[in-house]
C-alpha cells in the first residue's frame, strides 16, 4: 500500500514527535540523528534537511513537547471556577504523579542545558511561562478576596520549585513515596503559598482533572512520511500514554 503523503509542516511535526520518543528512551547525550530517522523509517538527510544539527533538533523537540503541556496548563487555569480550584487542579496535574511536563524529558533537558546554550534558552523561557501563568491566577484570586498572597510571583516560583524538586526525587527513585502522600504534600504547599491553613472544603472536593489525552500523549499516525513526497495527511493523536507522556512510534503499513 502506498504511503500517505505529508506536507512539510506535518513531516516536521512527525520528526519532533520521533525525537521526543528517542530522547526519553536514550537521553539527550546518547540520542543520534540516525535514531530519530530510524524511528520514522526515513533517511538521516531528511532529518538534517529540517534540523541542521542535533542540538537544533533537541531544542525544537523539547519546545514542541513543553509548549503542548503549557497549552494544557492554560486551559486548566482558564476554567470558569474559583482561583483556588483552578490552582489545585493545575498543581495536581503538574505534580510528578500527574500527567504534566513529561518529567523525564524535562529532567534530561535541565541536565543538557548546562552545556547547551540554545536548549538553556528554550527551557528557561518555557519554565518562566509556567510560572507566569500560575502567577496570574494567584493574583486574580488575591484580588477577588479568596486568599491573601503578598507576592504572587514569589509564591509561583516557590511552588514550582517544590514540585520540580519532588519530581526529580520521584523519577530518580521510583516508589520513594506513595501517590497519596505526594498529592497531600502538593495540596499543603499550595495552601501554604496562598496563606490558608488548608484548602477550602469545596476546593478539596473538586473532581480530579478529567481523563482526557494529555498534551504529551501517544501518537498513532498514518504511514511514515515518504522522503520524497509532500501532500495532505495529518498525524492523529491517541490516548494518554501515561504519567510521563511517552509517545509511541509511528509504524509503517
Coordinates of C-alpha atoms in Angstrom, one line a residue:
X1 CA 0.0 0.0 0.0
X2 CA 1.3 3.4 -0.9
X3 CA 2.4 5.7 1.9
X4 CA 0.3 8.7 2.7
X5 CA 2.0 11.9 1.7
X6 CA 2.6 14.6 4.2
X7 CA 3.2 18.3 3.9
X8 CA 6.5 19.8 5.1
X9 CA 4.9 21.0 8.3
X10 CA 3.3 17.6 9.1
X11 CA 6.6 15.8 8.4
X12 CA 8.5 18.2 10.7
X13 CA 5.9 17.6 13.4
X14 CA 6.4 13.8 13.0
X15 CA 10.2 14.3 13.3
X16 CA 9.7 16.2 16.5
X17 CA 7.5 13.5 18.0
X18 CA 10.0 10.9 17.0
X19 CA 12.8 12.9 18.6
X20 CA 10.8 13.1 21.9
X21 CA 10.4 9.3 21.9
X22 CA 14.2 8.8 21.3
X23 CA 15.3 11.5 23.8
X24 CA 13.1 9.9 26.5
X25 CA 14.4 6.4 25.7
X26 CA 18.1 7.2 25.2
X27 CA 18.7 10.6 26.9
X28 CA 19.9 13.8 25.3
X29 CA 23.6 12.9 25.3
X30 CA 23.1 9.5 23.6
X31 CA 20.4 10.2 21.1
X32 CA 21.6 10.5 17.4
X33 CA 20.2 11.8 14.2
X34 CA 20.2 8.3 13.0
X35 CA 17.9 7.2 15.9
X36 CA 15.3 9.7 15.0
X37 CA 15.5 8.8 11.4
X38 CA 15.1 5.1 12.2
X39 CA 12.1 5.9 14.4
X40 CA 10.2 7.1 11.3
X41 CA 12.0 4.9 8.7
X42 CA 13.4 7.9 6.8
X43 CA 16.9 9.0 5.9
X44 CA 19.3 10.9 8.0
X45 CA 19.4 13.5 5.2
X46 CA 15.7 14.2 5.7
X47 CA 16.1 14.9 9.4
X48 CA 19.1 17.2 8.6
X49 CA 17.0 19.0 6.0
X50 CA 14.7 20.2 8.7
X51 CA 17.2 20.5 11.6
X52 CA 20.8 21.3 10.6
X53 CA 22.3 19.9 13.9
X54 CA 21.4 17.5 16.6
X55 CA 21.3 20.5 19.0
X56 CA 18.7 22.2 16.9
X57 CA 16.6 19.1 16.8
X58 CA 16.8 18.5 20.6
X59 CA 15.9 22.1 21.4
X60 CA 12.9 22.0 18.9
X61 CA 11.7 18.7 20.2
X62 CA 11.8 19.9 23.8
X63 CA 9.9 23.1 22.9
X64 CA 7.3 21.1 21.0
X65 CA 6.5 18.9 23.9
X66 CA 6.7 21.6 26.6
X67 CA 4.5 24.0 24.7
X68 CA 1.8 21.4 24.4
X69 CA 1.9 21.0 28.2
X70 CA 1.8 24.8 28.6
X71 CA -1.3 25.0 26.5
X72 CA -2.9 22.3 28.7
X73 CA -2.0 24.3 31.8
X74 CA -3.6 27.4 30.4
X75 CA -6.8 25.5 29.7
X76 CA -6.9 24.3 33.3
X77 CA -6.3 27.8 34.6
X78 CA -8.8 29.3 32.3
X79 CA -11.8 27.3 33.6
X80 CA -14.8 29.2 35.0
X81 CA -14.5 28.4 38.7
X82 CA -12.6 29.8 41.7
X83 CA -8.9 30.6 41.6
X84 CA -8.3 28.0 44.4
X85 CA -10.0 25.2 42.5
X86 CA -8.1 26.1 39.2
X87 CA -4.8 26.2 41.0
X88 CA -5.4 22.9 42.8
X89 CA -6.3 21.2 39.5
X90 CA -3.2 22.6 37.9
X91 CA -0.9 21.7 40.8
X92 CA -2.2 18.1 41.0
X93 CA -1.8 17.8 37.2
X94 CA 1.7 19.4 37.3
X95 CA 2.8 17.2 40.3
X96 CA 5.1 14.2 39.5
X97 CA 2.2 11.8 39.8
X98 CA 0.1 13.7 37.3
X99 CA 0.3 13.9 33.5
X100 CA 2.2 17.1 33.1
X101 CA 5.5 18.1 31.7
X102 CA 6.9 14.8 30.6
X103 CA 9.1 14.8 33.6
X104 CA 11.9 12.6 32.2
X105 CA 12.2 14.9 29.2
X106 CA 12.4 18.0 31.5
X107 CA 15.0 16.4 33.7
X108 CA 17.1 15.4 30.7
X109 CA 16.8 18.9 29.3
X110 CA 17.8 20.6 32.6
X111 CA 21.0 18.5 32.7
X112 CA 21.8 19.1 29.0
X113 CA 21.1 22.8 29.3
X114 CA 24.1 23.2 31.5
X115 CA 26.2 22.7 28.3
X116 CA 23.8 23.7 25.6
X117 CA 23.0 27.5 25.4
X118 CA 20.2 27.0 22.9
X119 CA 18.4 24.4 25.0
X120 CA 19.0 26.5 28.1
X121 CA 17.3 29.5 26.5
X122 CA 14.3 27.4 25.3
X123 CA 13.9 25.6 28.7
X124 CA 14.2 28.8 30.6
X125 CA 11.7 30.7 28.5
X126 CA 9.1 27.9 28.8
X127 CA 9.7 27.4 32.5
X128 CA 9.1 31.1 33.0
X129 CA 5.9 30.9 31.1
X130 CA 4.6 28.2 33.5
X131 CA 5.4 30.5 36.5
X132 CA 3.8 33.5 34.8
X133 CA 0.6 31.5 34.2
X134 CA 0.4 30.5 37.8
X135 CA 1.2 34.0 39.0
X136 CA -1.7 35.4 37.0
X137 CA -4.3 33.2 38.7
X138 CA -2.8 33.7 42.2
X139 CA -3.0 37.5 41.5
X140 CA -6.6 37.1 40.4
X141 CA -7.6 35.1 43.5
X142 CA -5.9 37.6 45.8
X143 CA -7.8 40.5 44.1
X144 CA -11.1 38.6 44.5
X145 CA -10.5 38.1 48.2
X146 CA -10.3 34.3 48.0
X147 CA -7.0 34.3 49.9
X148 CA -4.2 36.7 50.8
X149 CA -0.9 36.4 49.0
X150 CA 1.5 39.3 49.3
X151 CA 3.8 38.2 46.4
X152 CA 2.0 36.0 43.8
X153 CA 5.2 35.8 41.7
X154 CA 7.3 34.5 44.5
X155 CA 4.6 32.1 45.5
X156 CA 4.5 30.7 42.0
X157 CA 8.3 30.3 42.0
X158 CA 8.4 28.6 45.3
X159 CA 5.5 26.3 44.4
X160 CA 7.0 25.2 41.1
X161 CA 10.5 24.8 42.7
X162 CA 8.9 22.5 45.3
X163 CA 7.2 20.4 42.7
X164 CA 10.2 20.3 40.4
X165 CA 12.4 19.0 43.2
X166 CA 9.8 16.4 44.2
X167 CA 9.7 15.3 40.6
X168 CA 13.5 14.8 40.5
X169 CA 13.3 12.6 43.6
X170 CA 10.2 10.7 42.4
X171 CA 11.6 10.0 38.9
X172 CA 15.1 9.2 40.1
X173 CA 14.0 6.9 42.9
X174 CA 10.8 5.2 41.8
X175 CA 8.4 4.2 44.6
X176 CA 10.0 6.5 47.1
X177 CA 6.7 8.0 48.2
X178 CA 3.1 6.8 47.8
X179 CA 0.9 8.8 45.3
X180 CA -1.5 9.9 48.1
X181 CA 1.4 11.4 50.1
X182 CA 2.7 13.4 47.2
X183 CA -0.7 14.8 46.4
X184 CA -1.2 15.6 50.1
X185 CA 2.1 17.5 50.0
X186 CA 1.1 19.3 46.9
X187 CA -2.1 20.5 48.4
X188 CA -0.3 21.6 51.6
X189 CA 2.3 23.5 49.6
X190 CA -0.5 25.3 47.6
X191 CA -2.4 26.2 50.8
X192 CA 0.8 27.5 52.4
X193 CA 1.6 29.7 49.4
X194 CA -2.0 31.1 49.4
X195 CA -1.8 31.9 53.1
X196 CA -4.5 29.4 54.0
X197 CA -4.4 26.9 56.9
X198 CA -5.7 24.4 54.5
X199 CA -7.5 24.3 51.1
X200 CA -11.3 25.1 51.4
X201 CA -13.5 22.1 51.5
X202 CA -15.0 22.9 48.1
X203 CA -11.6 23.0 46.5
X204 CA -10.6 19.7 48.1
X205 CA -13.8 18.1 46.9
X206 CA -13.2 19.3 43.3
X207 CA -13.1 16.5 40.8
X208 CA -9.8 15.3 39.5
X209 CA -8.5 16.5 36.2
X210 CA -10.8 15.0 33.5
X211 CA -9.5 11.8 32.0
X212 CA -8.6 13.2 28.5
X213 CA -5.5 12.8 26.5
X214 CA -2.6 14.8 27.9
X215 CA -0.6 17.1 25.7
X216 CA 2.2 14.6 25.9
X217 CA 0.0 11.8 24.6
X218 CA 0.8 8.8 22.5
X219 CA 0.6 9.4 18.8
X220 CA -0.5 6.8 16.3
X221 CA -0.3 8.4 13.0
X222 CA -0.6 7.2 9.4
X223 CA 2.2 5.7 7.5
X224 CA 5.7 7.0 7.8
X225 CA 6.4 10.1 5.7
X226 CA 8.0 9.4 2.3
X227 CA 11.4 11.0 1.9
X228 CA 10.5 12.5 -1.4
X229 CA 6.7 13.2 -1.2
X230 CA 4.6 16.1 0.1
X231 CA 0.9 16.3 0.4
X232 CA -2.1 16.1 2.7
X233 CA -2.4 13.8 5.7
X234 CA -2.2 14.8 9.3
X235 CA -0.9 12.6 12.2
X236 CA -3.5 11.5 14.6
X237 CA -3.3 11.6 18.4
X238 CA -4.2 8.6 20.5
X239 CA -5.0 8.1 24.2
X240 CA -2.8 9.3 27.1
X241 CA 0.4 7.2 27.2
X242 CA 0.8 7.6 31.0
X243 CA 2.2 9.9 33.6
X244 CA 5.4 10.6 31.8
X245 CA 3.6 11.1 28.4
X246 CA 5.7 8.7 26.4
X247 CA 4.9 8.9 22.7
X248 CA 4.5 5.7 20.7
X249 CA 6.4 5.3 17.5
X250 CA 4.6 5.5 14.2
X251 CA 4.5 2.3 12.3
X252 CA 4.6 1.6 8.6
X253 CA 2.0 -0.4 6.8

